[in-house]
Amino acid sequence: MKTLNKLALYMLSIAVLLLVGACEKYLDRSPLDGPSDENYFKNQDELTLVVNGLYSALAFHPTDDMPINLTLDDATDIGWDRNTSDLQAVGRGDHDSNNGYIRNIWTNSYKVIGKCNFILDNIQKLDGKMDANLQKRYKAETQFIRAYVYQYLIDYFGGVPLVTSGLSLADANVPKTSQAEIASFILKELAEASAILPVSYGSADVGRATKGAALAIRARAALNNGLWEEAARSAKEVMDLKVYALHADFGQLFTYDGQASKEIIFAFQYLRLQKTKTHSATRGFLSRNAQGTSNKIPSQSIVDSYLCTDGLAIDKSSRFDPKKPFANRDPRLGYTIALPGTTFFGFQFETHKDSITCWNYAYNTSSAVRIQNQDAINAYATFSGYCWKKYVDMKDKDFTMESELNIIQSRYAEVLLIYAEAMIENNKIDQTVYDAISSIRQRPSVDMPAIASNKTQAELREIVRKERLYELANEGFRLVDLRRWKLADKFMNSTLYGRIPKGLLANAPTIDADNYVNYKNVTNQKDMRVIELRKFDPNKNYLWPIPNIEIVTNKNLEQNPGY
C-alpha cells in the first residue's frame, strides 16, 4: 500500500522531531536536544532530514488523534463532538481564551513556522555544496508549508504575529500583523513556491508539495480574504495544468482505493508500519456496532440540506417522501453520511430505538446473524442517529485507532468551487463558471442535474454555496465558509437536532435560500432529539481568541475583541 521509500521518508520524519526542537539564537552554546545555527546545515542529507520532518509536523492532531480538518466541522451547524471537550465548547460558542483545542492549533502552528524559519535562515549555508535545483525545491517546499500554516491561522484568528525568521529572546514579543498584510505575504510566498515546485513527483516522493498544491492553497487564501481576482486566477492556473481530474467514484475517493486519484492535490500521508504515523478518525466516526465511539457525528440539518435528484430542496421537490427520506436524494448524502437502513462497516445500520437487534454481515465467516443493536440501545450510540462515512474504510477493521488512510487537504473539486465562487463574487460570470459547478454535480457517481443557464449572480451564489456543503462536508471547510459569507451568526445561533429517536419527520422542514433548515413547521418537531443549544456572538465569534498564555507572556500582543 505504501512504498518502502515512503516508509524511509516517514522514519526520517520522526527522527527529525527529535532533532529540531530548540533553535533560539539567544543560546550561547550548542543545544543538547537539537541543532543550532552553528552546526546546521553541513550537507544535503541533513537538509533532507529536516525538510522531510516538516510534513510530519504539519499533520498535527489538536484533539482525539485526528487531523484538524476532520474535527472542525463538528464545531459548526453540520456536526457535533460528543465528548465533553474543548472542541464541543467551540461549537456551543462558550469557549474562552483558555480553550485547549484552540491553544493546540495555535501552539502547533507556530512550532511548524519555527521549523520553517530555521530552514530558511540556514539553507544558504549549502550554497555550492549540494544540487542547486534540489536546494531551490527544498526552499520552495518550506515556503509552501509556512504559508499553508499562516493561511489557516488567519482564517481562524485574523491578525497574528508574522514571524519570518528565528527570534532572539529580546525580540520574542512580536505584535500582531494585520490579516490583510499576512494574506499578501501568503500570496507572495506561494507564488514564489509555485514557480519552483514541480508539477509532479516520482513514487518515492508522493505527498510532497507540488506546483498545483501551492496554487490551490493560494487560491484558497485569496478566496477567504475576499481577493476574488487572485482566487480565480490561481484556481484557473491549477485547472490549466491539466494534471488533475474529478474522481469518477465520489465515495471511493475517501478510501484506500482512492489514494492515487488525480483529484487529490495535497494530502497528509500516514503509515502504520513500525507505528510511524497514524490517526484515529475511523474510531471516532464509526458506529457502536463496529466498535467505534460515534463521538464525531453529523447533524439532522445537514441530512435535510441535501437536494433531491431533481435538483430541488426537500421542501420543494415532489420526489421527497417523508416516509422514505433518504430515497431520491443527491448521492453525495449517502457517500458522506451513514444513513439508517443502509449497511455501514459490515453491519445493518439502524438507529431507531426500537430496533434492538440488527444484522451482522461482514464480521462472520459463514452467514449473517442477528445481534444486539448497539446503535439503538447503547447509551453512547450516535446522538443524532447518523455517522460520518467519509474516511471510513473496511480495510481499517483491525486498526480503528491506527488508520494509515491519507487525509486530503486539497482536491480538484475544491479548486473548481473556488474558481466558481470567485468569478461569481467578482460578477464575471461566463460559461466557465457553469462548467466548473456542473462538472462536480455530474461526475458519474453523483449525476445531479447540470446548472441551467441565465442565472443571476444571487442565484449562482446560492448554488455554489450549497455545492460547497454537499461536496466538502466533513473536510473542515464549513466554519471558514460561514464566516466568509457572514452567515455564522445565523446558522450557529440555533438548536442542533438529531433524528426522532423512534420515528421520522412527519413532513419536510422549511429550507431558505441560504440553505438554513427550519423545523418550526414540522408537525412532530417536539419529538426530535435536541442535542445542543448553540450560541454565536457576532461581536466576537467571527474570530477565535488568541490563547491567554500568549497574551500574558507577550505584552505587545492584543487579544481579539470580546475575549
PDB file of C-alpha atoms in Angstrom, residues 218-377:
ATOM      1  CA  ARG A 218      -3.002  30.319  -2.878  1.00  0.00           C
ATOM      2  CA  ALA A 219      -6.467  30.288  -4.436  1.00  0.00           C
ATOM      3  CA  ARG A 220      -7.997  29.257  -1.097  1.00  0.00           C
ATOM      4  CA  ALA A 221      -6.184  32.003   0.804  1.00  0.00           C
ATOM      5  CA  ALA A 222      -7.250  34.603  -1.729  1.00  0.00           C
ATOM      6  CA  LEU A 223     -10.881  33.452  -1.606  1.00  0.00           C
ATOM      7  CA  ASN A 224     -11.040  33.518   2.179  1.00  0.00           C
ATOM      8  CA  ASN A 225      -9.701  37.075   2.146  1.00  0.00           C
ATOM      9  CA  GLY A 226     -12.091  38.372  -0.495  1.00  0.00           C
ATOM     10  CA  LEU A 227      -9.436  38.704  -3.188  1.00  0.00           C
ATOM     11  CA  TRP A 228     -11.636  37.436  -5.974  1.00  0.00           C
ATOM     12  CA  GLU A 229      -9.341  38.157  -8.922  1.00  0.00           C
ATOM     13  CA  GLU A 230      -6.378  36.445  -7.295  1.00  0.00           C
ATOM     14  CA  ALA A 231      -8.510  33.480  -6.224  1.00  0.00           C
ATOM     15  CA  ALA A 232      -9.915  32.960  -9.713  1.00  0.00           C
ATOM     16  CA  ARG A 233      -6.518  33.418 -11.336  1.00  0.00           C
ATOM     17  CA  SER A 234      -4.740  30.872  -9.119  1.00  0.00           C
ATOM     18  CA  ALA A 235      -7.588  28.380  -9.417  1.00  0.00           C
ATOM     19  CA  LYS A 236      -7.510  28.756 -13.205  1.00  0.00           C
ATOM     20  CA  GLU A 237      -3.766  28.105 -13.188  1.00  0.00           C
ATOM     21  CA  VAL A 238      -4.423  24.799 -11.422  1.00  0.00           C
ATOM     22  CA  MET A 239      -7.098  23.954 -13.969  1.00  0.00           C
ATOM     23  CA  ASP A 240      -4.757  24.826 -16.841  1.00  0.00           C
ATOM     24  CA  LEU A 241      -2.091  22.411 -15.589  1.00  0.00           C
ATOM     25  CA  LYS A 242      -4.299  19.635 -16.998  1.00  0.00           C
ATOM     26  CA  VAL A 243      -2.961  17.113 -14.494  1.00  0.00           C
ATOM     27  CA  TYR A 244      -5.961  16.967 -12.131  1.00  0.00           C
ATOM     28  CA  ALA A 245      -9.396  15.489 -12.766  1.00  0.00           C
ATOM     29  CA  LEU A 246     -12.509  14.709 -10.760  1.00  0.00           C
ATOM     30  CA  HIS A 247     -12.573  11.148  -9.447  1.00  0.00           C
ATOM     31  CA  ALA A 248     -15.478   9.285 -11.032  1.00  0.00           C
ATOM     32  CA  ASP A 249     -16.418   7.409  -7.833  1.00  0.00           C
ATOM     33  CA  PHE A 250     -17.082  10.011  -5.140  1.00  0.00           C
ATOM     34  CA  GLY A 251     -17.290   7.509  -2.292  1.00  0.00           C
ATOM     35  CA  GLN A 252     -14.094   5.704  -3.289  1.00  0.00           C
ATOM     36  CA  LEU A 253     -12.125   8.953  -3.225  1.00  0.00           C
ATOM     37  CA  PHE A 254     -12.003   8.873   0.578  1.00  0.00           C
ATOM     38  CA  THR A 255     -10.806   5.275   0.863  1.00  0.00           C
ATOM     39  CA  TYR A 256      -7.536   3.441   0.356  1.00  0.00           C
ATOM     40  CA  ASP A 257      -8.579   2.652  -3.212  1.00  0.00           C
ATOM     41  CA  GLY A 258      -8.816   6.376  -3.952  1.00  0.00           C
ATOM     42  CA  GLN A 259      -5.446   7.467  -2.597  1.00  0.00           C
ATOM     43  CA  ALA A 260      -3.807   7.646  -6.026  1.00  0.00           C
ATOM     44  CA  SER A 261      -6.665   9.658  -7.554  1.00  0.00           C
ATOM     45  CA  LYS A 262      -5.881  12.504  -9.936  1.00  0.00           C
ATOM     46  CA  GLU A 263      -8.332  14.603  -7.934  1.00  0.00           C
ATOM     47  CA  ILE A 264      -6.028  14.764  -4.909  1.00  0.00           C
ATOM     48  CA  ILE A 265      -3.702  17.769  -4.948  1.00  0.00           C
ATOM     49  CA  PHE A 266      -2.231  17.584  -1.439  1.00  0.00           C
ATOM     50  CA  ALA A 267      -2.829  15.103   1.387  1.00  0.00           C
ATOM     51  CA  PHE A 268      -1.397  14.299   4.783  1.00  0.00           C
ATOM     52  CA  GLN A 269       0.453  10.996   4.477  1.00  0.00           C
ATOM     53  CA  TYR A 270       0.087   8.250   7.076  1.00  0.00           C
ATOM     54  CA  LEU A 271       1.930   4.972   7.536  1.00  0.00           C
ATOM     55  CA  ARG A 272       1.258   2.215  10.065  1.00  0.00           C
ATOM     56  CA  LEU A 273       4.476   0.183   9.668  1.00  0.00           C
ATOM     57  CA  GLN A 274       6.598   0.458  12.817  1.00  0.00           C
ATOM     58  CA  LYS A 275       3.971   2.928  14.118  1.00  0.00           C
ATOM     59  CA  THR A 276       5.419   5.720  12.016  1.00  0.00           C
ATOM     60  CA  LYS A 277       2.302   7.918  11.900  1.00  0.00           C
ATOM     61  CA  THR A 278      -1.382   7.000  12.129  1.00  0.00           C
ATOM     62  CA  HIS A 279      -4.667   8.592  13.156  1.00  0.00           C
ATOM     63  CA  SER A 280      -7.880   7.554  14.933  1.00  0.00           C
ATOM     64  CA  ALA A 281     -10.535   9.008  12.623  1.00  0.00           C
ATOM     65  CA  THR A 282     -12.024   5.578  11.984  1.00  0.00           C
ATOM     66  CA  ARG A 283     -12.702   5.019  15.678  1.00  0.00           C
ATOM     67  CA  GLY A 284     -14.291   8.442  16.148  1.00  0.00           C
ATOM     68  CA  PHE A 285     -16.578   8.136  13.114  1.00  0.00           C
ATOM     69  CA  LEU A 286     -17.650   4.511  13.414  1.00  0.00           C
ATOM     70  CA  SER A 287     -20.917   3.147  14.765  1.00  0.00           C
ATOM     71  CA  ARG A 288     -21.097   1.371  18.119  1.00  0.00           C
ATOM     72  CA  ASN A 289     -21.719  -1.986  16.461  1.00  0.00           C
ATOM     73  CA  ALA A 290     -18.427  -1.576  14.608  1.00  0.00           C
ATOM     74  CA  GLN A 291     -16.572  -0.818  17.868  1.00  0.00           C
ATOM     75  CA  GLY A 292     -16.491   2.894  17.171  1.00  0.00           C
ATOM     76  CA  THR A 293     -17.198   5.709  19.606  1.00  0.00           C
ATOM     77  CA  SER A 294     -19.542   7.749  17.356  1.00  0.00           C
ATOM     78  CA  ASN A 295     -18.241  10.887  19.003  1.00  0.00           C
ATOM     79  CA  LYS A 296     -17.872  12.922  15.801  1.00  0.00           C
ATOM     80  CA  ILE A 297     -21.291  12.929  14.147  1.00  0.00           C
ATOM     81  CA  PRO A 298     -23.360  14.840  11.554  1.00  0.00           C
ATOM     82  CA  SER A 299     -26.497  16.758  12.465  1.00  0.00           C
ATOM     83  CA  GLN A 300     -30.045  16.287  11.244  1.00  0.00           C
ATOM     84  CA  SER A 301     -29.855  19.624   9.430  1.00  0.00           C
ATOM     85  CA  ILE A 302     -27.083  18.559   7.064  1.00  0.00           C
ATOM     86  CA  VAL A 303     -29.018  15.419   6.182  1.00  0.00           C
ATOM     87  CA  ASP A 304     -32.036  17.546   5.309  1.00  0.00           C
ATOM     88  CA  SER A 305     -29.903  20.075   3.389  1.00  0.00           C
ATOM     89  CA  TYR A 306     -29.046  17.732   0.512  1.00  0.00           C
ATOM     90  CA  LEU A 307     -31.188  18.184  -2.583  1.00  0.00           C
ATOM     91  CA  CYS A 308     -33.415  15.657  -4.262  1.00  0.00           C
ATOM     92  CA  THR A 309     -32.296  14.167  -7.561  1.00  0.00           C
ATOM     93  CA  ASP A 310     -34.341  16.737  -9.499  1.00  0.00           C
ATOM     94  CA  GLY A 311     -32.119  19.477  -8.072  1.00  0.00           C
ATOM     95  CA  LEU A 312     -34.759  20.827  -5.695  1.00  0.00           C
ATOM     96  CA  ALA A 313     -34.726  21.069  -1.903  1.00  0.00           C
ATOM     97  CA  ILE A 314     -36.756  18.510   0.008  1.00  0.00           C
ATOM     98  CA  ASP A 315     -39.437  21.082   0.882  1.00  0.00           C
ATOM     99  CA  LYS A 316     -39.946  21.876  -2.807  1.00  0.00           C
ATOM    100  CA  SER A 317     -39.428  18.550  -4.571  1.00  0.00           C
ATOM    101  CA  SER A 318     -42.202  16.121  -5.479  1.00  0.00           C
ATOM    102  CA  ARG A 319     -39.609  13.339  -5.217  1.00  0.00           C
ATOM    103  CA  PHE A 320     -39.252  13.719  -1.453  1.00  0.00           C
ATOM    104  CA  ASP A 321     -41.207  11.200   0.591  1.00  0.00           C
ATOM    105  CA  PRO A 322     -41.083  11.746   4.398  1.00  0.00           C
ATOM    106  CA  LYS A 323     -41.643   8.005   4.849  1.00  0.00           C
ATOM    107  CA  LYS A 324     -38.524   7.287   2.757  1.00  0.00           C
ATOM    108  CA  PRO A 325     -36.490  10.419   3.416  1.00  0.00           C
ATOM    109  CA  PHE A 326     -33.184   9.134   2.005  1.00  0.00           C
ATOM    110  CA  ALA A 327     -34.562   7.994  -1.341  1.00  0.00           C
ATOM    111  CA  ASN A 328     -34.193  10.148  -4.478  1.00  0.00           C
ATOM    112  CA  ARG A 329     -31.512  12.310  -2.890  1.00  0.00           C
ATOM    113  CA  ASP A 330     -28.166  13.674  -4.078  1.00  0.00           C
ATOM    114  CA  PRO A 331     -25.931  10.559  -3.918  1.00  0.00           C
ATOM    115  CA  ARG A 332     -23.288  12.524  -2.024  1.00  0.00           C
ATOM    116  CA  LEU A 333     -25.565  12.340   1.013  1.00  0.00           C
ATOM    117  CA  GLY A 334     -25.118   8.567   1.201  1.00  0.00           C
ATOM    118  CA  TYR A 335     -21.397   8.752   0.411  1.00  0.00           C
ATOM    119  CA  THR A 336     -20.780  11.335   3.138  1.00  0.00           C
ATOM    120  CA  ILE A 337     -23.121  10.168   5.901  1.00  0.00           C
ATOM    121  CA  ALA A 338     -24.078   6.713   7.162  1.00  0.00           C
ATOM    122  CA  LEU A 339     -27.876   6.667   6.898  1.00  0.00           C
ATOM    123  CA  PRO A 340     -30.354   4.482   8.775  1.00  0.00           C
ATOM    124  CA  GLY A 341     -31.399   1.494   6.695  1.00  0.00           C
ATOM    125  CA  THR A 342     -28.017   1.123   4.971  1.00  0.00           C
ATOM    126  CA  THR A 343     -25.063  -1.190   5.553  1.00  0.00           C
ATOM    127  CA  PHE A 344     -22.234   0.551   7.388  1.00  0.00           C
ATOM    128  CA  PHE A 345     -18.906  -1.146   8.070  1.00  0.00           C
ATOM    129  CA  GLY A 346     -20.402  -4.596   7.751  1.00  0.00           C
ATOM    130  CA  PHE A 347     -23.477  -4.048   9.919  1.00  0.00           C
ATOM    131  CA  GLN A 348     -27.070  -3.174   9.295  1.00  0.00           C
ATOM    132  CA  PHE A 349     -27.110   0.462  10.396  1.00  0.00           C
ATOM    133  CA  GLU A 350     -30.371   1.316  12.108  1.00  0.00           C
ATOM    134  CA  THR A 351     -30.709   3.912  14.858  1.00  0.00           C
ATOM    135  CA  HIS A 352     -34.456   3.692  15.501  1.00  0.00           C
ATOM    136  CA  LYS A 353     -34.594   2.987  19.231  1.00  0.00           C
ATOM    137  CA  ASP A 354     -36.997   0.069  18.779  1.00  0.00           C
ATOM    138  CA  SER A 355     -34.517  -1.751  16.533  1.00  0.00           C
ATOM    139  CA  ILE A 356     -32.919  -3.656  19.370  1.00  0.00           C
ATOM    140  CA  THR A 357     -31.383  -6.275  17.078  1.00  0.00           C
ATOM    141  CA  CYS A 358     -29.757  -5.968  13.649  1.00  0.00           C
ATOM    142  CA  TRP A 359     -27.787  -7.959  11.063  1.00  0.00           C
ATOM    143  CA  ASN A 360     -24.064  -8.548  11.317  1.00  0.00           C
ATOM    144  CA  TYR A 361     -22.941  -9.122   7.713  1.00  0.00           C
ATOM    145  CA  ALA A 362     -19.172  -8.839   7.453  1.00  0.00           C
ATOM    146  CA  TYR A 363     -17.900  -9.949  10.843  1.00  0.00           C
ATOM    147  CA  ASN A 364     -18.971 -13.559  10.410  1.00  0.00           C
ATOM    148  CA  THR A 365     -17.159 -16.191   8.409  1.00  0.00           C
ATOM    149  CA  SER A 366     -20.255 -18.113   7.314  1.00  0.00           C
ATOM    150  CA  SER A 367     -23.509 -16.172   7.134  1.00  0.00           C
ATOM    151  CA  ALA A 368     -25.138 -13.091   8.583  1.00  0.00           C
ATOM    152  CA  VAL A 369     -26.587 -13.342  12.093  1.00  0.00           C
ATOM    153  CA  ARG A 370     -28.784 -11.201  14.289  1.00  0.00           C
ATOM    154  CA  ILE A 371     -27.012  -9.364  17.096  1.00  0.00           C
ATOM    155  CA  GLN A 372     -27.895  -6.816  19.737  1.00  0.00           C
ATOM    156  CA  ASN A 373     -28.036  -3.458  18.023  1.00  0.00           C
ATOM    157  CA  GLN A 374     -25.682  -1.217  19.959  1.00  0.00           C
ATOM    158  CA  ASP A 375     -26.534   1.662  17.654  1.00  0.00           C
ATOM    159  CA  ALA A 376     -30.019   1.687  19.175  1.00  0.00           C
ATOM    160  CA  ILE A 377     -29.503   0.516  22.748  1.00  0.00           C
TER     161      ILE A 377
END
